[in-house]
mmCIF file of C-alpha atoms in Angstrom:
data_model
loop_
_atom_site.group_PDB
_atom_site.id
_atom_site.type_symbol
_atom_site.label_atom_id
_atom_site.label_comp_id
_atom_site.label_asym_id
_atom_site.label_seq_id
_atom_site.Cartn_x
_atom_site.Cartn_y
_atom_site.Cartn_z
ATOM 1 C CA UNK A 1 242.116 186.509 56.015
ATOM 2 C CA UNK A 2 243.023 187.367 59.636
ATOM 3 C CA UNK A 3 242.366 184.751 62.479
ATOM 4 C CA UNK A 4 239.533 187.106 63.747
ATOM 5 C CA UNK A 5 237.853 187.194 60.450
ATOM 6 C CA UNK A 6 238.291 183.368 59.955
ATOM 7 C CA UNK A 7 236.560 182.600 63.119
ATOM 8 C CA UNK A 8 233.551 184.975 62.493
ATOM 9 C CA UNK A 9 233.069 183.254 59.316
ATOM 10 C CA UNK A 10 233.027 179.722 60.723
ATOM 11 C CA UNK A 11 230.817 180.757 63.644
ATOM 12 C CA UNK A 12 228.417 182.830 61.703
ATOM 13 C CA UNK A 13 226.585 179.455 60.239
ATOM 14 C CA UNK A 14 225.809 178.793 64.010
ATOM 15 C CA UNK A 15 225.237 181.931 65.543
ATOM 16 C CA UNK A 16 224.434 182.347 69.402
ATOM 17 C CA UNK A 17 221.578 184.411 70.808
ATOM 18 C CA UNK A 18 223.721 185.835 73.680
ATOM 19 C CA UNK A 19 220.540 187.148 75.535
ATOM 20 C CA UNK A 20 219.414 183.350 76.081
ATOM 21 C CA UNK A 21 221.041 180.211 77.391
ATOM 22 C CA UNK A 22 222.113 179.073 74.000
ATOM 23 C CA UNK A 23 224.988 176.702 73.107
ATOM 24 C CA UNK A 24 226.684 175.230 70.195
ATOM 25 C CA UNK A 25 227.148 171.400 69.871
ATOM 26 C CA UNK A 26 229.384 169.479 67.682
ATOM 27 C CA UNK A 27 228.763 166.080 65.915
ATOM 28 C CA UNK A 28 231.634 164.130 64.541
ATOM 29 C CA UNK A 29 230.804 162.922 61.226
ATOM 30 C CA UNK A 30 231.609 159.308 60.142
ATOM 31 C CA UNK A 31 234.367 158.601 57.526
ATOM 32 C CA UNK A 32 237.208 156.235 57.074
ATOM 33 C CA UNK A 33 240.619 156.492 58.681
ATOM 34 C CA UNK A 34 242.314 158.231 55.962
ATOM 35 C CA UNK A 35 239.838 161.044 55.599
ATOM 36 C CA UNK A 36 240.031 164.556 57.483
ATOM 37 C CA UNK A 37 237.924 164.691 60.646
ATOM 38 C CA UNK A 38 234.824 166.605 59.819
ATOM 39 C CA UNK A 39 232.405 167.905 62.375
ATOM 40 C CA UNK A 40 228.838 169.693 62.034
ATOM 41 C CA UNK A 41 227.564 172.311 64.328
ATOM 42 C CA UNK A 42 224.277 172.333 66.056
ATOM 43 C CA UNK A 43 222.737 174.980 68.361
ATOM 44 C CA UNK A 44 220.362 174.433 71.296
ATOM 45 C CA UNK A 45 219.182 175.989 74.587
ATOM 46 C CA UNK A 46 220.056 174.726 78.046
ATOM 47 C CA UNK A 47 216.490 175.628 78.986
ATOM 48 C CA UNK A 48 215.158 172.252 77.488
ATOM 49 C CA UNK A 49 218.417 170.632 76.120
ATOM 50 C CA UNK A 50 218.360 167.585 73.879
ATOM 51 C CA UNK A 51 220.868 165.110 75.266
ATOM 52 C CA UNK A 52 224.641 165.996 74.877
ATOM 53 C CA UNK A 53 228.069 165.036 76.219
ATOM 54 C CA UNK A 54 230.303 167.695 77.757
ATOM 55 C CA UNK A 55 234.047 167.037 77.132
ATOM 56 C CA UNK A 56 236.608 167.438 80.139
ATOM 57 C CA UNK A 57 240.080 167.797 78.756
ATOM 58 C CA UNK A 58 243.326 169.565 79.002
ATOM 59 C CA UNK A 59 244.158 171.909 75.748
ATOM 60 C CA UNK A 60 247.807 171.104 75.663
ATOM 61 C CA UNK A 61 250.451 173.147 73.970
ATOM 62 C CA UNK A 62 250.265 174.789 70.596
ATOM 63 C CA UNK A 63 253.292 173.210 68.903
ATOM 64 C CA UNK A 64 251.184 170.547 67.093
ATOM 65 C CA UNK A 65 248.143 171.865 65.513
ATOM 66 C CA UNK A 66 246.198 169.868 63.237
ATOM 67 C CA UNK A 67 243.288 170.592 60.618
ATOM 68 C CA UNK A 68 239.772 169.476 60.744
ATOM 69 C CA UNK A 69 236.609 170.510 58.882
ATOM 70 C CA UNK A 70 234.041 172.620 60.827
ATOM 71 C CA UNK A 71 230.747 172.952 58.786
ATOM 72 C CA UNK A 72 233.088 172.585 55.794
ATOM 73 C CA UNK A 73 235.546 175.256 56.774
ATOM 74 C CA UNK A 74 239.226 174.476 57.601
ATOM 75 C CA UNK A 75 239.631 174.822 61.616
ATOM 76 C CA UNK A 76 242.714 174.341 63.770
ATOM 77 C CA UNK A 77 242.679 172.319 66.901
ATOM 78 C CA UNK A 78 245.510 171.126 69.180
ATOM 79 C CA UNK A 79 246.831 167.792 69.159
ATOM 80 C CA UNK A 80 245.122 166.414 72.366
ATOM 81 C CA UNK A 81 241.662 167.321 71.145
ATOM 82 C CA UNK A 82 242.467 165.935 67.708
ATOM 83 C CA UNK A 83 243.372 162.495 69.524
ATOM 84 C CA UNK A 84 240.028 162.479 71.198
ATOM 85 C CA UNK A 85 238.092 163.499 67.922
ATOM 86 C CA UNK A 86 240.039 160.501 66.226
ATOM 87 C CA UNK A 87 239.051 158.090 68.848
ATOM 88 C CA UNK A 88 235.195 158.994 68.823
ATOM 89 C CA UNK A 89 235.266 158.666 65.075
ATOM 90 C CA UNK A 90 236.905 155.333 65.430
ATOM 91 C CA UNK A 91 234.113 154.238 67.842
ATOM 92 C CA UNK A 92 231.558 155.221 65.225
ATOM 93 C CA UNK A 93 229.822 157.511 67.828
ATOM 94 C CA UNK A 94 227.392 160.171 66.967
ATOM 95 C CA UNK A 95 226.830 161.833 70.010
ATOM 96 C CA UNK A 96 226.525 165.650 70.107
ATOM 97 C CA UNK A 97 229.592 167.201 72.236
ATOM 98 C CA UNK A 98 230.078 170.294 73.830
ATOM 99 C CA UNK A 99 233.816 171.263 73.593
ATOM 100 C CA UNK A 100 235.145 174.623 74.562
ATOM 101 C CA UNK A 101 237.762 174.926 72.088
ATOM 102 C CA UNK A 102 235.285 174.356 69.056
ATOM 103 C CA UNK A 103 231.846 175.513 70.538
ATOM 104 C CA UNK A 104 233.004 178.885 71.777
ATOM 105 C CA UNK A 105 234.401 181.475 69.569
ATOM 106 C CA UNK A 106 237.547 182.164 71.368
ATOM 107 C CA UNK A 107 238.226 185.492 69.436
ATOM 108 C CA UNK A 108 234.937 186.929 70.429
ATOM 109 C CA UNK A 109 235.275 188.297 74.147
ATOM 110 C CA UNK A 110 231.470 188.949 74.598
ATOM 111 C CA UNK A 111 230.850 185.364 73.637
ATOM 112 C CA UNK A 112 233.341 183.994 75.918
ATOM 113 C CA UNK A 113 231.899 185.863 78.840
ATOM 114 C CA UNK A 114 228.652 184.554 78.026
ATOM 115 C CA UNK A 115 229.626 181.069 77.617
ATOM 116 C CA UNK A 116 231.883 180.870 80.660
ATOM 117 C CA UNK A 117 228.800 182.208 82.788
ATOM 118 C CA UNK A 118 226.736 179.365 81.625
ATOM 119 C CA UNK A 119 229.552 176.660 82.238
ATOM 120 C CA UNK A 120 227.952 175.232 85.427
ATOM 121 C CA UNK A 121 224.751 174.501 83.432
ATOM 122 C CA UNK A 122 226.532 173.148 80.666
ATOM 123 C CA UNK A 123 228.358 170.524 82.768
ATOM 124 C CA UNK A 124 225.569 169.769 85.091
ATOM 125 C CA UNK A 125 223.032 169.291 82.277
ATOM 126 C CA UNK A 126 224.909 167.157 80.222
ATOM 127 C CA UNK A 127 223.935 163.597 79.932
ATOM 128 C CA UNK A 128 227.339 162.594 80.209
ATOM 129 C CA UNK A 129 230.720 164.302 80.906
ATOM 130 C CA UNK A 130 233.618 162.428 79.043
ATOM 131 C CA UNK A 131 237.033 162.619 80.482
ATOM 132 C CA UNK A 132 239.646 162.614 78.195
ATOM 133 C CA UNK A 133 242.894 161.601 79.840
ATOM 134 C CA UNK A 134 244.991 161.453 76.451
ATOM 135 C CA UNK A 135 246.223 158.908 74.311
ATOM 136 C CA UNK A 136 247.243 155.679 75.813
ATOM 137 C CA UNK A 137 250.677 155.129 77.128
ATOM 138 C CA UNK A 138 252.542 152.017 77.637
ATOM 139 C CA UNK A 139 251.348 151.466 80.822
ATOM 140 C CA UNK A 140 248.123 153.189 80.982
ATOM 141 C CA UNK A 141 246.159 149.916 80.134
ATOM 142 C CA UNK A 142 247.785 148.180 83.232
ATOM 143 C CA UNK A 143 246.658 150.746 85.414
ATOM 144 C CA UNK A 144 243.097 150.580 84.173
ATOM 145 C CA UNK A 145 242.902 146.990 84.310
ATOM 146 C CA UNK A 146 244.267 147.019 87.847
ATOM 147 C CA UNK A 147 241.522 149.621 88.801
ATOM 148 C CA UNK A 148 238.851 147.691 87.479
ATOM 149 C CA UNK A 149 240.124 144.499 89.563
ATOM 150 C CA UNK A 150 240.092 146.605 92.680
ATOM 151 C CA UNK A 151 236.628 147.785 91.973
ATOM 152 C CA UNK A 152 235.287 144.305 91.535
ATOM 153 C CA UNK A 153 236.649 143.350 94.937
ATOM 154 C CA UNK A 154 239.621 141.288 93.809
ATOM 155 C CA UNK A 155 242.486 141.068 96.385
ATOM 156 C CA UNK A 156 245.211 142.529 94.532
ATOM 157 C CA UNK A 157 247.715 142.927 97.213
ATOM 158 C CA UNK A 158 249.207 139.482 96.935
ATOM 159 C CA UNK A 159 250.686 140.224 93.732
ATOM 160 C CA UNK A 160 251.025 143.793 93.812
ATOM 161 C CA UNK A 161 254.163 144.997 92.174
ATOM 162 C CA UNK A 162 256.260 148.094 91.936
ATOM 163 C CA UNK A 163 255.308 148.293 88.249
ATOM 164 C CA UNK A 164 251.595 148.283 89.268
ATOM 165 C CA UNK A 165 251.977 151.389 91.474
ATOM 166 C CA UNK A 166 254.042 153.195 89.092
ATOM 167 C CA UNK A 167 251.275 152.631 86.373
ATOM 168 C CA UNK A 168 248.511 153.998 88.412
ATOM 169 C CA UNK A 169 250.650 156.899 89.815
ATOM 170 C CA UNK A 170 251.483 157.903 86.267
ATOM 171 C CA UNK A 171 247.663 157.803 85.276
ATOM 172 C CA UNK A 172 246.706 159.932 88.306
ATOM 173 C CA UNK A 173 249.449 162.523 87.518
ATOM 174 C CA UNK A 174 248.654 163.298 83.766
ATOM 175 C CA UNK A 175 248.497 166.910 82.694
ATOM 176 C CA UNK A 176 244.675 166.814 82.623
ATOM 177 C CA UNK A 177 244.599 166.737 86.531
ATOM 178 C CA UNK A 178 246.545 169.991 86.764
ATOM 179 C CA UNK A 179 243.960 172.142 84.707
ATOM 180 C CA UNK A 180 241.913 174.610 86.850
ATOM 181 C CA UNK A 181 238.674 174.099 84.809
ATOM 182 C CA UNK A 182 238.389 170.242 85.142
ATOM 183 C CA UNK A 183 237.644 170.883 88.879
ATOM 184 C CA UNK A 184 233.982 172.174 88.074
ATOM 185 C CA UNK A 185 233.710 170.001 85.174
ATOM 186 C CA UNK A 186 234.302 166.740 87.095
ATOM 187 C CA UNK A 187 232.594 167.755 90.112
ATOM 188 C CA UNK A 188 229.327 169.143 88.537
ATOM 189 C CA UNK A 189 228.827 166.032 86.083
ATOM 190 C CA UNK A 190 225.777 163.838 86.424
ATOM 191 C CA UNK A 191 227.557 160.997 85.050
ATOM 192 C CA UNK A 192 231.390 160.783 84.380
ATOM 193 C CA UNK A 193 233.189 158.484 82.058
ATOM 194 C CA UNK A 194 237.086 158.577 81.941
ATOM 195 C CA UNK A 195 238.801 157.843 78.567
ATOM 196 C CA UNK A 196 242.562 157.077 78.064
ATOM 197 C CA UNK A 197 243.094 155.937 74.291
ATOM 198 C CA UNK A 198 240.524 153.356 73.662
ATOM 199 C CA UNK A 199 240.202 152.220 77.642
ATOM 200 C CA UNK A 200 237.410 153.742 79.335
ATOM 201 C CA UNK A 201 236.074 153.388 83.080
ATOM 202 C CA UNK A 202 233.451 154.910 85.114
ATOM 203 C CA UNK A 203 234.702 157.562 87.861
ATOM 204 C CA UNK A 204 233.540 155.372 90.658
ATOM 205 C CA UNK A 205 236.094 152.787 89.584
ATOM 206 C CA UNK A 206 239.038 155.256 89.589
ATOM 207 C CA UNK A 207 237.599 156.653 93.181
ATOM 208 C CA UNK A 208 237.434 153.225 94.536
ATOM 209 C CA UNK A 209 241.287 152.880 95.851
ATOM 210 C CA UNK A 210 240.938 156.604 97.146
ATOM 211 C CA UNK A 211 238.158 155.792 99.190
ATOM 212 C CA UNK A 212 239.088 152.455 100.456
ATOM 213 C CA UNK A 213 242.720 152.814 100.428
ATOM 214 C CA UNK A 214 243.378 151.519 104.196
ATOM 215 C CA UNK A 215 242.006 147.966 103.428
ATOM 216 C CA UNK A 216 243.220 147.884 99.910
ATOM 217 C CA UNK A 217 246.660 148.795 100.302
ATOM 218 C CA UNK A 218 247.673 147.841 103.730
ATOM 219 C CA UNK A 219 249.061 144.259 102.885
ATOM 220 C CA UNK A 220 252.232 144.608 101.123
ATOM 221 C CA UNK A 221 255.107 147.329 101.140
ATOM 222 C CA UNK A 222 254.719 147.916 97.533
ATOM 223 C CA UNK A 223 250.893 148.366 97.779
ATOM 224 C CA UNK A 224 251.411 150.631 100.704
ATOM 225 C CA UNK A 225 254.145 153.054 98.679
ATOM 226 C CA UNK A 226 251.467 153.115 95.937
ATOM 227 C CA UNK A 227 248.814 154.183 98.418
ATOM 228 C CA UNK A 228 251.118 157.079 99.708
ATOM 229 C CA UNK A 229 251.524 158.374 96.023
ATOM 230 C CA UNK A 230 248.090 158.157 95.143
ATOM 231 C CA UNK A 231 246.828 159.982 98.129
ATOM 232 C CA UNK A 232 249.296 162.850 97.132
ATOM 233 C CA UNK A 233 248.497 162.726 93.511
ATOM 234 C CA UNK A 234 246.688 165.795 91.778
ATOM 235 C CA UNK A 235 243.840 163.275 90.787
ATOM 236 C CA UNK A 236 243.171 162.826 94.712
ATOM 237 C CA UNK A 237 242.232 166.451 95.094
ATOM 238 C CA UNK A 238 239.733 166.362 92.496
ATOM 239 C CA UNK A 239 238.213 162.958 93.451
ATOM 240 C CA UNK A 240 237.796 163.995 97.093
ATOM 241 C CA UNK A 241 236.220 167.442 95.921
ATOM 242 C CA UNK A 242 233.619 165.304 94.083
ATOM 243 C CA UNK A 243 232.968 162.876 96.964
ATOM 244 C CA UNK A 244 232.389 165.956 99.049
ATOM 245 C CA UNK A 245 229.927 167.316 96.738
ATOM 246 C CA UNK A 246 227.988 164.146 96.785
ATOM 247 C CA UNK A 247 227.940 163.869 100.574
ATOM 248 C CA UNK A 248 227.549 167.560 101.603
ATOM 249 C CA UNK A 249 224.489 169.762 101.273
ATOM 250 C CA UNK A 250 226.461 172.880 100.745
ATOM 251 C CA UNK A 251 229.390 173.821 98.285
ATOM 252 C CA UNK A 252 232.665 175.600 99.639
ATOM 253 C CA UNK A 253 232.849 179.292 99.370
ATOM 254 C CA UNK A 254 235.157 180.927 96.641
ATOM 255 C CA UNK A 255 237.769 181.584 98.936
ATOM 256 C CA UNK A 256 238.205 178.053 100.212
ATOM 257 C CA UNK A 257 238.111 176.952 96.653
ATOM 258 C CA UNK A 258 240.863 179.069 95.411
ATOM 259 C CA UNK A 259 242.967 178.044 98.348
ATOM 260 C CA UNK A 260 242.591 174.649 97.899
ATOM 261 C CA UNK A 261 243.311 174.535 94.029
ATOM 262 C CA UNK A 262 246.123 177.074 94.121
ATOM 263 C CA UNK A 263 248.284 174.604 92.375
ATOM 264 C CA UNK A 264 246.093 174.154 89.390
ATOM 265 C CA UNK A 265 247.203 175.565 85.993
ATOM 266 C CA UNK A 266 245.509 177.688 83.212
ATOM 267 C CA UNK A 267 246.469 179.001 79.959
ATOM 268 C CA UNK A 268 244.927 182.373 81.053
ATOM 269 C CA UNK A 269 245.697 183.117 84.769
ATOM 270 C CA UNK A 270 242.369 184.781 85.024
ATOM 271 C CA UNK A 271 240.621 181.209 84.560
ATOM 272 C CA UNK A 272 242.119 180.379 87.929
ATOM 273 C CA UNK A 273 239.292 182.330 89.533
ATOM 274 C CA UNK A 274 236.462 182.184 86.754
ATOM 275 C CA UNK A 275 236.963 178.182 86.476
ATOM 276 C CA UNK A 276 235.675 177.929 90.126
ATOM 277 C CA UNK A 277 233.000 180.080 90.049
ATOM 278 C CA UNK A 278 230.409 177.452 89.113
ATOM 279 C CA UNK A 279 231.513 175.509 92.430
ATOM 280 C CA UNK A 280 231.211 178.360 94.904
ATOM 281 C CA UNK A 281 228.278 178.795 97.313
ATOM 282 C CA UNK A 282 228.691 182.417 97.754
ATOM 283 C CA UNK A 283 228.716 183.512 94.026
ATOM 284 C CA UNK A 284 225.687 185.718 93.333
ATOM 285 C CA UNK A 285 225.328 186.674 96.996
ATOM 286 C CA UNK A 286 226.357 190.084 98.369
ATOM 287 C CA UNK A 287 229.627 189.084 99.441
ATOM 288 C CA UNK A 288 230.935 188.100 95.992
ATOM 289 C CA UNK A 289 230.332 189.968 92.771
ATOM 290 C CA UNK A 290 232.977 188.398 90.672
ATOM 291 C CA UNK A 291 231.722 187.305 87.230
ATOM 292 C CA UNK A 292 233.727 186.082 84.367
ATOM 293 C CA UNK A 293 234.607 189.215 82.185
ATOM 294 C CA UNK A 294 237.827 188.730 79.879
ATOM 295 C CA UNK A 295 237.840 192.404 79.196
ATOM 296 C CA UNK A 296 239.344 192.994 82.785
ATOM 297 C CA UNK A 297 243.006 192.235 83.659
ATOM 298 C CA UNK A 298 244.030 189.983 86.529
ATOM 299 C CA UNK A 299 244.742 193.135 88.863
ATOM 300 C CA UNK A 300 241.160 194.285 88.216
ATOM 301 C CA UNK A 301 239.684 190.815 89.231
ATOM 302 C CA UNK A 302 241.745 191.353 92.485
ATOM 303 C CA UNK A 303 240.692 194.822 93.142
ATOM 304 C CA UNK A 304 236.914 193.730 92.556
ATOM 305 C CA UNK A 305 237.427 191.272 95.294
ATOM 306 C CA UNK A 306 239.141 193.837 97.677
ATOM 307 C CA UNK A 307 236.278 196.442 97.011
ATOM 308 C CA UNK A 308 233.793 193.683 97.801
ATOM 309 C CA UNK A 309 235.377 193.381 101.287
ATOM 310 C CA UNK A 310 235.685 197.107 101.765
ATOM 311 C CA UNK A 311 232.085 197.519 100.849
ATOM 312 C CA UNK A 312 230.738 194.817 102.894
ATOM 313 C CA UNK A 313 232.881 195.442 106.140
ATOM 314 C CA UNK A 314 234.359 198.813 105.710
ATOM 315 C CA UNK A 315 237.735 197.512 105.622
ATOM 316 C CA UNK A 316 239.486 194.271 104.882
ATOM 317 C CA UNK A 317 238.643 191.839 107.688
ATOM 318 C CA UNK A 318 241.177 189.179 108.850
ATOM 319 C CA UNK A 319 239.891 186.242 106.574
ATOM 320 C CA UNK A 320 239.618 188.613 103.609
ATOM 321 C CA UNK A 321 243.025 189.573 104.082
ATOM 322 C CA UNK A 322 244.395 186.043 104.069
ATOM 323 C CA UNK A 323 242.235 185.047 101.199
ATOM 324 C CA UNK A 324 243.622 188.321 99.409
ATOM 325 C CA UNK A 325 247.037 187.032 99.960
ATOM 326 C CA UNK A 326 246.218 183.689 98.308
ATOM 327 C CA UNK A 327 244.149 185.447 95.275
ATOM 328 C CA UNK A 328 247.323 187.580 94.755
ATOM 329 C CA UNK A 329 249.516 184.638 94.316
ATOM 330 C CA UNK A 330 246.942 182.586 92.237
ATOM 331 C CA UNK A 331 246.508 185.678 89.884
ATOM 332 C CA UNK A 332 250.530 185.828 89.690
ATOM 333 C CA UNK A 333 250.622 189.636 90.441
ATOM 334 C CA UNK A 334 253.693 191.428 91.124
ATOM 335 C CA UNK A 335 254.619 191.784 94.615
ATOM 336 C CA UNK A 336 253.880 195.240 96.587
ATOM 337 C CA UNK A 337 253.942 197.719 93.602
ATOM 338 C CA UNK A 338 253.253 201.300 94.767
ATOM 339 C CA UNK A 339 249.777 201.272 93.490
ATOM 340 C CA UNK A 340 248.858 198.198 95.054
ATOM 341 C CA UNK A 341 250.276 199.380 98.273
ATOM 342 C CA UNK A 342 248.494 202.865 98.316
ATOM 343 C CA UNK A 343 245.286 201.170 97.383
ATOM 344 C CA UNK A 344 245.628 198.560 100.111
ATOM 345 C CA UNK A 345 246.474 201.075 102.902
ATOM 346 C CA UNK A 346 243.974 203.873 101.935
ATOM 347 C CA UNK A 347 240.888 202.777 99.907
ATOM 348 C CA UNK A 348 240.356 199.489 102.092
ATOM 349 C CA UNK A 349 240.724 201.721 104.905
ATOM 350 C CA UNK A 350 242.925 198.991 106.727
ATOM 351 C CA UNK A 351 243.895 199.909 109.980
ATOM 352 C CA UNK A 352 245.227 196.594 111.909
ATOM 353 C CA UNK A 353 244.624 193.014 112.246
ATOM 354 C CA UNK A 354 246.378 191.501 115.197
ATOM 355 C CA UNK A 355 248.978 193.999 114.674
ATOM 356 C CA UNK A 356 249.828 193.026 111.200
ATOM 357 C CA UNK A 357 249.481 195.571 108.439
ATOM 358 C CA UNK A 358 247.970 194.672 104.896
ATOM 359 C CA UNK A 359 251.504 195.391 103.340
ATOM 360 C CA UNK A 360 252.772 192.214 105.154
ATOM 361 C CA UNK A 361 250.148 189.850 103.332
ATOM 362 C CA UNK A 362 251.967 190.537 100.085
#
């Protein structure tokens, strides 16, 4: 049986109506430690959803795949997800989870398009978003303990050590913070809880040293070094994006989001754009027509944007040109191939912008 046939068999027991806002949820069934992890599918609509938890995590590599049972059928997941499922089962939790690697048939392009278009609703309507930072490491418990002490108002600067700073730095630079999808998952959540092994904390506790860093870390050299490293960490970018959403009325445009998160990573390069659509204020407006469509190549996504600019402005305006350059890098497209240059110069009707031609933007 091929992978495609196997996927269709597993997902046929929980078929989705792609004309509605229907999603699958997964329940982790209780069992003892030695038993294979077993999960059960449920389906529901996002129009009036029953309470569920959405998982925000990083997929990880494919070197260590593990088997679980999904509605009685063997299903393979990556090690990082397996670690989360194992942790939840150990805690005896019976939440219903939305987990993209399980709840979306990744072999079905039409279904992927449908579910990715619902991501904004999925994460904003979840009663809780669980952030899985990964299994505990030797120093992760110390980092979380220190964060909780800071949030409780304790003066930690007097006994702050280089080891404390290193523990926090490692926690805030875990692979999780590099994944493009976590930006909207983290920002859109009503409530957020972060999990690292068996330890957990609310996002407000993690955010505390980023918001109040001056008064917290200005009393000792070791603390000041930690402050600088935290402000430069990948977690800082996401946390400040979340704070901005809570304090500002409008969301940033797609152009700004892509430029801000250009360093983020994804298994599929197209997700560097699709993973931010749920946050952009201009999606659905006449200016931007980009929608998640996995039948399109990265180059086609790029030209969708360029053509939108051409239709709106009759040419590639200055701001569009600068964003086009960023988008070109984000989608990891080749430099100045003949078709790109030809389309850029002729189809966009680019004349000149401050004496600089389009060719120089790539």
